[in-house]
GROMACS .gro file of C-alpha atoms in nm:
model
  440
    1MET     CA    1  -0.011   0.037  -0.017
    2SER     CA    2   0.143   0.318  -0.103
    3GLN     CA    3   0.162   0.663   0.044
    4VAL     CA    4   0.092   0.993  -0.152
    5GLU     CA    5   0.113   1.319   0.014
    6ALA     CA    6  -0.279   1.464   0.057
    7PRO     CA    7  -0.304   1.816  -0.054
    8ARG     CA    8  -0.472   1.997   0.218
    9ARG     CA    9  -0.742   2.268   0.132
   10PRO     CA   10  -0.911   2.546   0.437
   11GLY     CA   11  -1.269   2.425   0.546
   12LEU     CA   12  -1.230   2.022   0.588
   13MET     CA   13  -1.320   1.880   0.899
   14SER     CA   14  -1.204   1.495   1.025
   15LEU     CA   15  -1.464   1.292   1.072
   16GLU     CA   16  -1.312   1.296   1.455
   17ASP     CA   17  -1.386   1.641   1.478
   18ALA     CA   18  -1.663   1.657   1.348
   19LEU     CA   19  -1.815   1.349   1.508
   20ALA     CA   20  -1.663   1.508   1.850
   21ARG     CA   21  -1.838   1.849   1.764
   22LEU     CA   22  -2.203   1.615   1.738
   23LEU     CA   23  -2.160   1.446   2.012
   24GLY     CA   24  -2.072   1.723   2.194
   25ALA     CA   25  -2.408   1.842   2.139
   26ALA     CA   26  -2.607   1.531   2.235
   27ALA     CA   27  -2.745   1.444   2.605
   28VAL     CA   28  -2.922   1.133   2.691
   29LEU     CA   29  -3.305   1.206   2.675
   30PRO     CA   30  -3.466   1.202   2.991
   31GLY     CA   31  -3.764   0.957   3.039
   32GLU     CA   32  -3.846   0.640   3.087
   33LEU     CA   33  -4.117   0.353   3.107
   34GLU     CA   34  -4.151   0.047   3.209
   35LEU     CA   35  -4.155  -0.262   2.923
   36PRO     CA   36  -4.261  -0.633   2.986
   37THR     CA   37  -3.937  -0.844   2.887
   38LEU     CA   38  -4.118  -0.997   2.576
   39GLU     CA   39  -4.173  -0.604   2.405
   40ALA     CA   40  -3.830  -0.474   2.489
   41ASP     CA   41  -3.589  -0.620   2.205
   42GLY     CA   42  -3.342  -0.335   2.090
   43ARG     CA   43  -3.480  -0.076   2.396
   44VAL     CA   44  -3.200   0.044   2.590
   45LEU     CA   45  -3.178  -0.047   2.989
   46ALA     CA   46  -3.221   0.195   3.170
   47GLN     CA   47  -3.159   0.090   3.505
   48ASP     CA   48  -2.816  -0.120   3.639
   49ILE     CA   49  -2.999  -0.456   3.662
   50ARG     CA   50  -2.913  -0.645   3.975
   51SER     CA   51  -2.962  -1.054   4.050
   52ALA     CA   52  -3.216  -1.139   4.345
   53LEU     CA   53  -3.058  -1.498   4.354
   54ASP     CA   54  -2.770  -1.735   4.219
   55VAL     CA   55  -2.779  -1.878   3.896
   56PRO     CA   56  -2.777  -2.138   3.878
   57GLY     CA   57  -2.958  -2.159   4.223
   58PHE     CA   58  -2.814  -2.525   4.320
   59ASP     CA   59  -2.526  -2.743   4.276
   60ASN     CA   60  -2.698  -2.939   3.936
   61SER     CA   61  -2.551  -3.183   3.704
   62SER     CA   62  -2.414  -3.102   3.328
   63MET     CA   63  -2.531  -3.451   3.147
   64ASP     CA   64  -2.726  -3.698   3.144
   65GLY     CA   65  -2.578  -3.993   3.435
   66TYR     CA   66  -2.497  -4.085   3.739
   67ALA     CA   67  -2.395  -3.894   4.051
   68VAL     CA   68  -2.141  -4.060   4.220
   69ASN     CA   69  -1.871  -4.044   4.504
   70SER     CA   70  -1.579  -3.975   4.305
   71SER     CA   71  -1.368  -4.232   4.581
   72GLU     CA   72  -1.614  -4.476   4.594
   73VAL     CA   73  -1.623  -4.571   4.209
   74ALA     CA   74  -1.242  -4.561   4.265
   75ALA     CA   75  -1.266  -4.871   4.496
   76ALA     CA   76  -1.524  -5.027   4.287
   77ILE     CA   77  -1.305  -5.040   3.967
   78ALA     CA   78  -1.000  -5.106   4.153
   79ALA     CA   79  -1.219  -5.387   4.332
   80GLY     CA   80  -1.365  -5.509   4.002
   81GLN     CA   81  -1.693  -5.432   4.187
   82VAL     CA   82  -2.026  -5.234   4.020
   83LEU     CA   83  -2.223  -5.043   4.223
   84PRO     CA   84  -2.629  -5.029   4.268
   85VAL     CA   85  -2.831  -4.688   4.172
   86SER     CA   86  -3.064  -4.613   4.462
   87GLN     CA   87  -3.280  -4.337   4.359
   88ARG     CA   88  -3.316  -4.133   4.035
   89ILE     CA   89  -3.295  -3.756   3.973
   90PRO     CA   90  -3.490  -3.597   3.725
   91ALA     CA   91  -3.490  -3.206   3.669
   92GLY     CA   92  -3.663  -3.051   3.897
   93HIS     CA   93  -3.667  -3.308   4.184
   94PHE     CA   94  -3.474  -3.336   4.502
   95GLY     CA   95  -3.301  -3.649   4.620
   96PRO     CA   96  -3.246  -3.758   4.919
   97GLU     CA   97  -2.863  -3.781   5.046
   98LEU     CA   98  -2.654  -4.060   4.858
   99GLN     CA   99  -2.646  -4.367   5.070
  100PRO     CA  100  -2.271  -4.484   5.090
  101GLY     CA  101  -2.169  -4.733   4.811
  102SER     CA  102  -2.467  -4.676   4.555
  103VAL     CA  103  -2.525  -4.413   4.328
  104ALA     CA  104  -2.803  -4.208   4.178
  105ARG     CA  105  -2.935  -4.179   3.865
  106ILE     CA  106  -2.931  -3.839   3.738
  107PHE     CA  107  -3.040  -3.639   3.418
  108THR     CA  108  -2.925  -3.297   3.297
  109GLY     CA  109  -3.045  -2.990   3.554
  110ALA     CA  110  -3.144  -3.183   3.774
  111PRO     CA  111  -2.978  -3.149   4.131
  112VAL     CA  112  -2.670  -3.328   4.301
  113PRO     CA  113  -2.776  -3.475   4.588
  114GLU     CA  114  -2.581  -3.430   4.894
  115GLY     CA  115  -2.305  -3.692   4.915
  116ALA     CA  116  -2.206  -3.713   4.543
  117ASP     CA  117  -1.934  -3.494   4.470
  118ALA     CA  118  -1.874  -3.570   4.061
  119VAL     CA  119  -2.120  -3.693   3.712
  120GLN     CA  120  -2.010  -3.972   3.552
  121MET     CA  121  -2.196  -3.986   3.176
  122GLN     CA  122  -2.403  -4.266   3.101
  123GLU     CA  123  -2.234  -4.350   2.775
  124GLU     CA  124  -1.928  -4.456   3.032
  125ALA     CA  125  -2.161  -4.619   3.283
  126GLU     CA  126  -2.229  -5.002   3.192
  127VAL     CA  127  -2.618  -5.142   3.302
  128GLN     CA  128  -2.605  -5.528   3.482
  129PRO     CA  129  -2.890  -5.673   3.451
  130ASP     CA  130  -2.974  -5.605   3.772
  131GLY     CA  131  -2.942  -5.273   3.710
  132SER     CA  132  -2.641  -5.198   3.912
  133VAL     CA  133  -2.357  -4.985   3.721
  134ARG     CA  134  -2.018  -5.058   3.633
  135PHE     CA  135  -1.726  -4.780   3.548
  136GLN     CA  136  -1.473  -4.846   3.366
  137GLN     CA  137  -1.295  -4.534   3.426
  138ALA     CA  138  -1.342  -4.274   3.785
  139PRO     CA  139  -1.423  -3.915   3.743
  140ALA     CA  140  -1.270  -3.657   3.903
  141ALA     CA  141  -1.442  -3.472   4.205
  142GLY     CA  142  -1.621  -3.224   4.057
  143GLN     CA  143  -1.690  -3.349   3.700
  144PHE     CA  144  -1.981  -3.238   3.537
  145ILE     CA  145  -2.151  -3.022   3.838
  146ARG     CA  146  -2.277  -2.641   3.754
  147ARG     CA  147  -2.179  -2.495   4.108
  148ARG     CA  148  -2.466  -2.288   4.266
  149GLY     CA  149  -2.380  -1.946   4.157
  150GLU     CA  150  -2.101  -1.944   3.885
  151ASP     CA  151  -2.270  -1.801   3.660
  152ILE     CA  152  -2.432  -1.550   3.855
  153ARG     CA  153  -2.430  -1.416   4.216
  154GLN     CA  154  -2.722  -1.280   4.410
  155GLY     CA  155  -2.637  -0.873   4.432
  156GLU     CA  156  -2.475  -0.886   4.129
  157VAL     CA  157  -2.507  -0.645   3.813
  158VAL     CA  158  -2.604  -0.858   3.566
  159LEU     CA  159  -2.718  -0.587   3.276
  160ALA     CA  160  -2.583  -0.220   3.306
  161ALA     CA  161  -2.776   0.077   3.214
  162GLY     CA  162  -2.720   0.196   2.929
  163THR     CA  163  -2.710  -0.181   2.743
  164ARG     CA  164  -2.907  -0.212   2.396
  165LEU     CA  165  -3.137  -0.496   2.460
  166GLY     CA  166  -3.106  -0.819   2.266
  167PRO     CA  167  -3.251  -1.177   2.254
  168ALA     CA  168  -3.012  -1.310   2.466
  169GLU     CA  169  -3.035  -0.975   2.716
  170LEU     CA  170  -3.372  -1.076   2.714
  171GLY     CA  171  -3.295  -1.425   2.784
  172LEU     CA  172  -3.087  -1.329   3.090
  173ALA     CA  173  -3.298  -1.091   3.217
  174ALA     CA  174  -3.585  -1.377   3.195
  175SER     CA  175  -3.385  -1.627   3.395
  176LEU     CA  176  -3.351  -1.388   3.702
  177GLY     CA  177  -3.754  -1.400   3.731
  178LEU     CA  178  -3.778  -1.058   3.558
  179ALA     CA  179  -4.119  -0.991   3.387
  180SER     CA  180  -4.058  -0.648   3.292
  181LEU     CA  181  -3.743  -0.414   3.224
  182PRO     CA  182  -3.708  -0.022   3.315
  183VAL     CA  183  -3.639   0.128   2.920
  184ARG     CA  184  -3.484   0.493   2.820
  185VAL     CA  185  -3.776   0.617   2.589
  186ARG     CA  186  -3.720   0.610   2.249
  187PRO     CA  187  -3.606   0.961   1.990
  188ARG     CA  188  -3.856   1.059   1.850
  189VAL     CA  189  -3.702   1.173   1.500
  190ALA     CA  190  -3.902   1.369   1.224
  191LEU     CA  191  -3.792   1.279   0.869
  192PHE     CA  192  -3.867   1.461   0.549
  193SER     CA  193  -3.712   1.534   0.229
  194THR     CA  194  -3.736   1.855   0.012
  195GLY     CA  195  -3.706   1.864  -0.370
  196ASP     CA  196  -3.984   1.950  -0.634
  197GLU     CA  197  -3.776   1.679  -0.830
  198LEU     CA  198  -3.894   1.402  -0.566
  199VAL     CA  199  -4.165   1.115  -0.651
  200MET     CA  200  -4.311   0.858  -0.386
  201PRO     CA  201  -4.293   0.578  -0.602
  202GLY     CA  202  -4.686   0.421  -0.649
  203GLN     CA  203  -4.752   0.779  -0.765
  204VAL     CA  204  -4.646   0.812  -1.059
  205ALA     CA  205  -4.552   0.437  -1.337
  206PRO     CA  206  -4.179   0.500  -1.474
  207GLU     CA  207  -4.302   0.586  -1.822
  208ALA     CA  208  -4.504   0.801  -1.675
  209MET     CA  209  -4.245   1.023  -1.518
  210ALA     CA  210  -4.153   1.402  -1.564
  211PRO     CA  211  -3.872   1.478  -1.688
  212GLY     CA  212  -3.624   1.580  -1.391
  213ALA     CA  213  -3.864   1.368  -1.116
  214ILE     CA  214  -3.674   1.087  -1.013
  215TYR     CA  215  -3.862   0.839  -0.701
  216ASN     CA  216  -3.752   0.971  -0.361
  217SER     CA  217  -3.510   0.620  -0.204
  218ASN     CA  218  -3.349   0.837   0.046
  219ARG     CA  219  -3.683   0.845   0.230
  220TYR     CA  220  -3.715   0.540   0.236
  221PHE     CA  221  -3.371   0.394   0.342
  222LEU     CA  222  -3.365   0.655   0.614
  223ALA     CA  223  -3.716   0.574   0.755
  224VAL     CA  224  -3.597   0.223   0.799
  225LEU     CA  225  -3.245   0.252   0.921
  226LEU     CA  226  -3.331   0.542   1.180
  227ARG     CA  227  -3.582   0.254   1.331
  228ARG     CA  228  -3.297  -0.007   1.350
  229LEU     CA  229  -3.153   0.246   1.558
  230GLY     CA  230  -3.432   0.247   1.815
  231CYS     CA  231  -3.623   0.614   1.710
  232GLU     CA  232  -3.993   0.663   1.691
  233VAL     CA  233  -4.001   0.840   1.352
  234SER     CA  234  -4.278   1.037   1.186
  235ASP     CA  235  -4.261   1.029   0.773
  236LEU     CA  236  -4.331   1.336   0.679
  237GLY     CA  237  -4.274   1.294   0.329
  238ILE     CA  238  -4.192   1.564   0.094
  239VAL     CA  239  -4.169   1.949   0.204
  240PRO     CA  240  -4.223   2.188  -0.145
  241ASP     CA  241  -3.893   2.374  -0.252
  242ARG     CA  242  -4.081   2.668  -0.110
  243ARG     CA  243  -3.964   2.894   0.163
  244ASP     CA  244  -4.285   2.934   0.409
  245ALA     CA  245  -4.368   2.575   0.335
  246THR     CA  246  -3.960   2.471   0.462
  247ILE     CA  247  -4.022   2.718   0.740
  248GLN     CA  248  -4.420   2.618   0.872
  249ALA     CA  249  -4.256   2.195   0.811
  250LEU     CA  250  -3.967   2.278   1.074
  251GLN     CA  251  -4.177   2.451   1.315
  252GLN     CA  252  -4.400   2.193   1.340
  253ALA     CA  253  -4.185   1.961   1.297
  254ALA     CA  254  -3.990   2.062   1.606
  255GLU     CA  255  -4.251   2.098   1.884
  256SER     CA  256  -4.317   1.692   1.902
  257HIS     CA  257  -3.966   1.532   1.772
  258ASP     CA  258  -3.625   1.531   2.035
  259LEU     CA  259  -3.450   1.540   1.602
  260ILE     CA  260  -3.502   1.645   1.244
  261VAL     CA  261  -3.351   1.495   0.962
  262THR     CA  262  -3.358   1.585   0.626
  263SER     CA  263  -3.250   1.468   0.296
  264GLY     CA  264  -3.083   1.706   0.071
  265GLY     CA  265  -3.202   2.089   0.061
  266VAL     CA  266  -2.844   2.261   0.258
  267SER     CA  267  -2.668   2.412   0.002
  268VAL     CA  268  -2.626   2.754  -0.092
  269GLY     CA  269  -2.851   2.680  -0.450
  270GLU     CA  270  -3.163   2.917  -0.502
  271GLU     CA  271  -3.403   2.657  -0.405
  272ASP     CA  272  -3.281   2.489  -0.097
  273HIS     CA  273  -3.467   2.639   0.166
  274VAL     CA  274  -3.408   2.454   0.453
  275LYS     CA  275  -3.100   2.645   0.554
  276PRO     CA  276  -3.201   3.006   0.566
  277ALA     CA  277  -3.511   2.843   0.718
  278VAL     CA  278  -3.326   2.679   1.014
  279GLN     CA  279  -3.098   3.009   1.126
  280GLN     CA  280  -3.451   3.150   1.130
  281LEU     CA  281  -3.601   2.920   1.393
  282GLY     CA  282  -3.282   2.852   1.542
  283GLY     CA  283  -2.943   2.751   1.497
  284LEU     CA  284  -2.713   2.609   1.217
  285ASP     CA  285  -2.383   2.462   1.135
  286LEU     CA  286  -2.271   2.391   0.780
  287TRP     CA  287  -2.006   2.146   0.739
  288GLN     CA  288  -1.719   1.999   0.489
  289ILE     CA  289  -1.630   1.691   0.609
  290ALA     CA  290  -1.341   1.505   0.497
  291ILE     CA  291  -1.554   1.181   0.348
  292LYS     CA  292  -1.635   1.094   0.016
  293PRO     CA  293  -1.928   0.994  -0.001
  294GLY     CA  294  -2.105   1.291   0.239
  295LYS     CA  295  -1.829   1.585   0.260
  296PRO     CA  296  -2.197   1.808   0.290
  297PHE     CA  297  -2.321   1.782   0.640
  298ALA     CA  298  -2.574   1.994   0.861
  299HIS     CA  299  -2.591   2.016   1.233
  300GLY     CA  300  -2.787   2.251   1.410
  301TRP     CA  301  -3.111   2.303   1.674
  302ILE     CA  302  -3.467   2.471   1.600
  303GLY     CA  303  -3.635   2.635   1.939
  304ARG     CA  304  -3.975   2.522   2.026
  305SER     CA  305  -4.206   2.576   2.339
  306VAL     CA  306  -4.067   2.365   2.671
  307GLN     CA  307  -4.254   2.103   2.729
  308ALA     CA  308  -4.368   2.013   3.140
  309GLY     CA  309  -4.117   1.771   3.309
  310GLU     CA  310  -3.888   1.881   2.997
  311GLN     CA  311  -3.462   1.954   3.131
  312GLY     CA  312  -3.155   1.970   2.935
  313ASP     CA  313  -3.115   1.918   2.551
  314ALA     CA  314  -3.500   1.811   2.531
  315ALA     CA  315  -3.596   2.198   2.677
  316GLY     CA  316  -3.678   2.434   2.423
  317ARG     CA  317  -3.441   2.327   2.114
  318CYS     CA  318  -3.540   1.995   1.904
  319HIS     CA  319  -3.200   1.866   1.749
  320PHE     CA  320  -3.107   1.885   1.410
  321VAL     CA  321  -3.001   1.741   1.074
  322GLY     CA  322  -2.914   1.773   0.754
  323LEU     CA  323  -2.780   1.500   0.490
  324PRO     CA  324  -2.652   1.523   0.156
  325GLY     CA  325  -2.916   1.435  -0.110
  326ASN     CA  326  -2.722   1.201  -0.331
  327PRO     CA  327  -2.882   0.848  -0.204
  328VAL     CA  328  -2.489   0.704  -0.116
  329SER     CA  329  -2.396   0.982   0.082
  330SER     CA  330  -2.628   1.008   0.278
  331PHE     CA  331  -2.650   0.670   0.353
  332VAL     CA  332  -2.281   0.693   0.473
  333THR     CA  333  -2.296   0.990   0.634
  334SER     CA  334  -2.617   0.784   0.853
  335LEU     CA  335  -2.390   0.567   0.947
  336LEU     CA  336  -2.075   0.713   1.036
  337LEU     CA  337  -2.287   1.065   1.216
  338VAL     CA  338  -2.655   0.980   1.276
  339ARG     CA  339  -2.597   0.671   1.436
  340PRO     CA  340  -2.348   0.703   1.699
  341PHE     CA  341  -2.541   1.115   1.784
  342LEU     CA  342  -2.864   0.926   1.827
  343ARG     CA  343  -2.714   0.602   2.054
  344ARG     CA  344  -2.598   0.935   2.257
  345LEU     CA  345  -2.919   1.054   2.297
  346GLN     CA  346  -3.037   0.677   2.398
  347GLY     CA  347  -2.740   0.647   2.620
  348VAL     CA  348  -2.658   0.349   2.428
  349THR     CA  349  -2.287   0.214   2.596
  350VAL     CA  350  -2.290  -0.158   2.517
  351GLY     CA  351  -2.534  -0.482   2.338
  352LEU     CA  352  -2.601  -0.513   1.974
  353GLY     CA  353  -2.272  -0.471   1.822
  354VAL     CA  354  -2.180  -0.123   1.965
  355PRO     CA  355  -1.825  -0.165   2.094
  356ALA     CA  356  -1.721  -0.108   2.431
  357GLN     CA  357  -1.422   0.146   2.333
  358PRO     CA  358  -1.515   0.270   1.984
  359GLY     CA  359  -1.246   0.432   1.816
  360ALA     CA  360  -1.239   0.788   1.793
  361ASP     CA  361  -1.423   0.841   1.494
  362GLY     CA  362  -1.720   0.612   1.709
  363LEU     CA  363  -1.686   0.328   1.451
  364PRO     CA  364  -1.678  -0.049   1.584
  365PRO     CA  365  -1.337  -0.199   1.513
  366ALA     CA  366  -1.176  -0.296   1.170
  367LEU     CA  367  -1.102  -0.604   1.051
  368ALA     CA  368  -0.779  -0.617   0.802
  369LEU     CA  369  -0.892  -0.825   0.517
  370PRO     CA  370  -0.692  -0.824   0.142
  371ALA     CA  371  -0.819  -0.615  -0.101
  372HIS     CA  372  -0.846  -0.845  -0.439
  373PHE     CA  373  -0.858  -0.503  -0.656
  374ASP     CA  374  -0.631  -0.211  -0.740
  375TRP     CA  375  -0.744   0.156  -0.657
  376PRO     CA  376  -0.511   0.376  -0.785
  377ARG     CA  377  -0.610   0.744  -0.749
  378ALA     CA  378  -0.564   0.872  -0.414
  379ASP     CA  379  -0.809   1.134  -0.244
  380ARG     CA  380  -0.765   1.400  -0.014
  381ARG     CA  381  -1.070   1.275   0.173
  382ARG     CA  382  -1.116   0.971   0.403
  383GLU     CA  383  -1.272   0.746   0.128
  384PHE     CA  384  -1.561   0.482   0.211
  385LEU     CA  385  -1.588   0.223  -0.024
  386ARG     CA  386  -1.831  -0.017  -0.096
  387VAL     CA  387  -1.696  -0.391  -0.153
  388ARG     CA  388  -1.778  -0.748  -0.085
  389ARG     CA  389  -1.628  -1.049   0.091
  390ASN     CA  390  -1.591  -1.266  -0.131
  391ALA     CA  391  -1.528  -1.743  -0.127
  392THR     CA  392  -1.200  -1.698  -0.064
  393GLY     CA  393  -1.166  -1.466   0.223
  394GLY     CA  394  -1.084  -1.134   0.038
  395LEU     CA  395  -1.254  -0.807  -0.086
  396ASP     CA  396  -1.424  -0.710  -0.414
  397LEU     CA  397  -1.442  -0.398  -0.499
  398PHE     CA  398  -1.810  -0.264  -0.652
  399PRO     CA  399  -1.708  -0.119  -0.983
  400ASN     CA  400  -1.872   0.191  -0.968
  401GLN     CA  401  -1.794   0.406  -0.647
  402SER     CA  402  -2.003   0.751  -0.747
  403SER     CA  403  -2.234   0.856  -0.477
  404GLY     CA  404  -2.521   0.832  -0.685
  405VAL     CA  405  -2.487   0.492  -0.762
  406LEU     CA  406  -2.743   0.307  -0.484
  407THR     CA  407  -2.703   0.003  -0.622
  408SER     CA  408  -2.325  -0.019  -0.463
  409VAL     CA  409  -2.485  -0.046  -0.090
  410ALA     CA  410  -2.753  -0.308  -0.174
  411TRP     CA  411  -2.481  -0.503  -0.332
  412CYS     CA  412  -2.196  -0.459  -0.070
  413ASP     CA  413  -2.185  -0.605   0.264
  414GLY     CA  414  -1.932  -0.314   0.421
  415LEU     CA  415  -1.729  -0.041   0.323
  416VAL     CA  416  -1.383  -0.028   0.308
  417ASP     CA  417  -1.203   0.246   0.566
  418LEU     CA  418  -0.944   0.409   0.354
  419PRO     CA  419  -0.708   0.753   0.480
  420ALA     CA  420  -0.661   1.012   0.302
  421GLY     CA  421  -0.382   1.038  -0.001
  422GLN     CA  422  -0.346   0.606   0.009
  423THR     CA  423  -0.390   0.387  -0.273
  424VAL     CA  424  -0.448   0.017  -0.300
  425ALA     CA  425  -0.276  -0.255  -0.483
  426ARG     CA  426  -0.403  -0.590  -0.508
  427GLY     CA  427  -0.320  -0.775  -0.231
  428ASP     CA  428  -0.295  -0.528   0.047
  429SER     CA  429  -0.458  -0.498   0.416
  430VAL     CA  430  -0.740  -0.301   0.393
  431ASN     CA  431  -0.977  -0.158   0.693
  432PHE     CA  432  -1.287  -0.345   0.639
  433ILE     CA  433  -1.651  -0.237   0.829
  434PRO     CA  434  -1.893  -0.448   0.806
  435LEU     CA  435  -2.240  -0.309   0.746
  436ALA     CA  436  -2.372  -0.578   0.967
  437ALA     CA  437  -2.177  -0.420   1.248
  438LEU     CA  438  -2.290  -0.052   1.149
  439LEU     CA  439  -2.705  -0.140   1.043
  440GLY     CA  440  -2.737  -0.332   1.458
   0.00000   0.00000   0.00000
């Protein structure tokens, strides 16, 4: 991999600096509610969960077999003797103390009786016609016994506040007897697009599209992505390219939402009304970020009425994010910037693919994989190339990396994070970030 001197241009902001400024403006949204455990998938835990019991609650068998006294088994093997079965213990039943010189038939999960210090799996036992058993090998003390509290100790924090709950976490909560969980409120996000050229799928057939019209794809992937990231999404559709309509839409949305996300319309063109509308209603920063795709990005706020009980960030303002209009740019900047911003609003710290210690740019750890392509054109910006893993463990590159080619995103299964000024030769090791780690 060769390094080329990257030319510098004033005004470009690094991804790390942009994210730091974005997260610096965010705070965890106030409020929590109690939800049934079965309905808490994807929600963020609001309080630490401590166990009210030991798990397991008693010493139990991890195998179907025989609960034994290991020294007695060793003695029986040395003497060539068999041992009688004095009791049968299925799961859910406690047996009496093991009689000396005998064994107990036991099943997975069943309590180990007093007097037994090991379990010998049934495959190691030879059952005799009279029901007694012969062992060829003595088990080690403690073999195949799950000790009380070896998984969880009573009083231990099992799930920390800030955990995004998934199937494993919910199963763990259920194992502690918790039928409901305290979770944080979801961010309320208003989503709309701007542009008279946009047409909704289903409104007009392809053959009837007016010259210059395009279908609004951004609305679809952004709505789904925001919901996947734990938001309640209000889809406000397409706002006409008029200043008064834009102001009205932003003002109304701000009153009942924590964040407004727009796609397109934040440049300096005469028909781009979002920028002056946000500036009139609140405040706005326009950033030129040193990434490709996705250089233009806007963040700001819109004033609103203070609602009862609101404090901090929620009081008197609604966040605003303006994404680029090109679909790939909008998609990538959503993953790189909006995703960590929303996690900050929810107070997410761990769970569902969130790294315990993400990089300064908020990205999950990358995998070092070989490039099965050449990328000879170094760019002054940090690039995120759409790639897909192949059958031989390398990465194939989508041939058209344009920011308007949405097929590249549908085709890829991850992004190559390529530093500014760097080229790639076939066989070079590159940093690969799976889309699954960014979409969870």
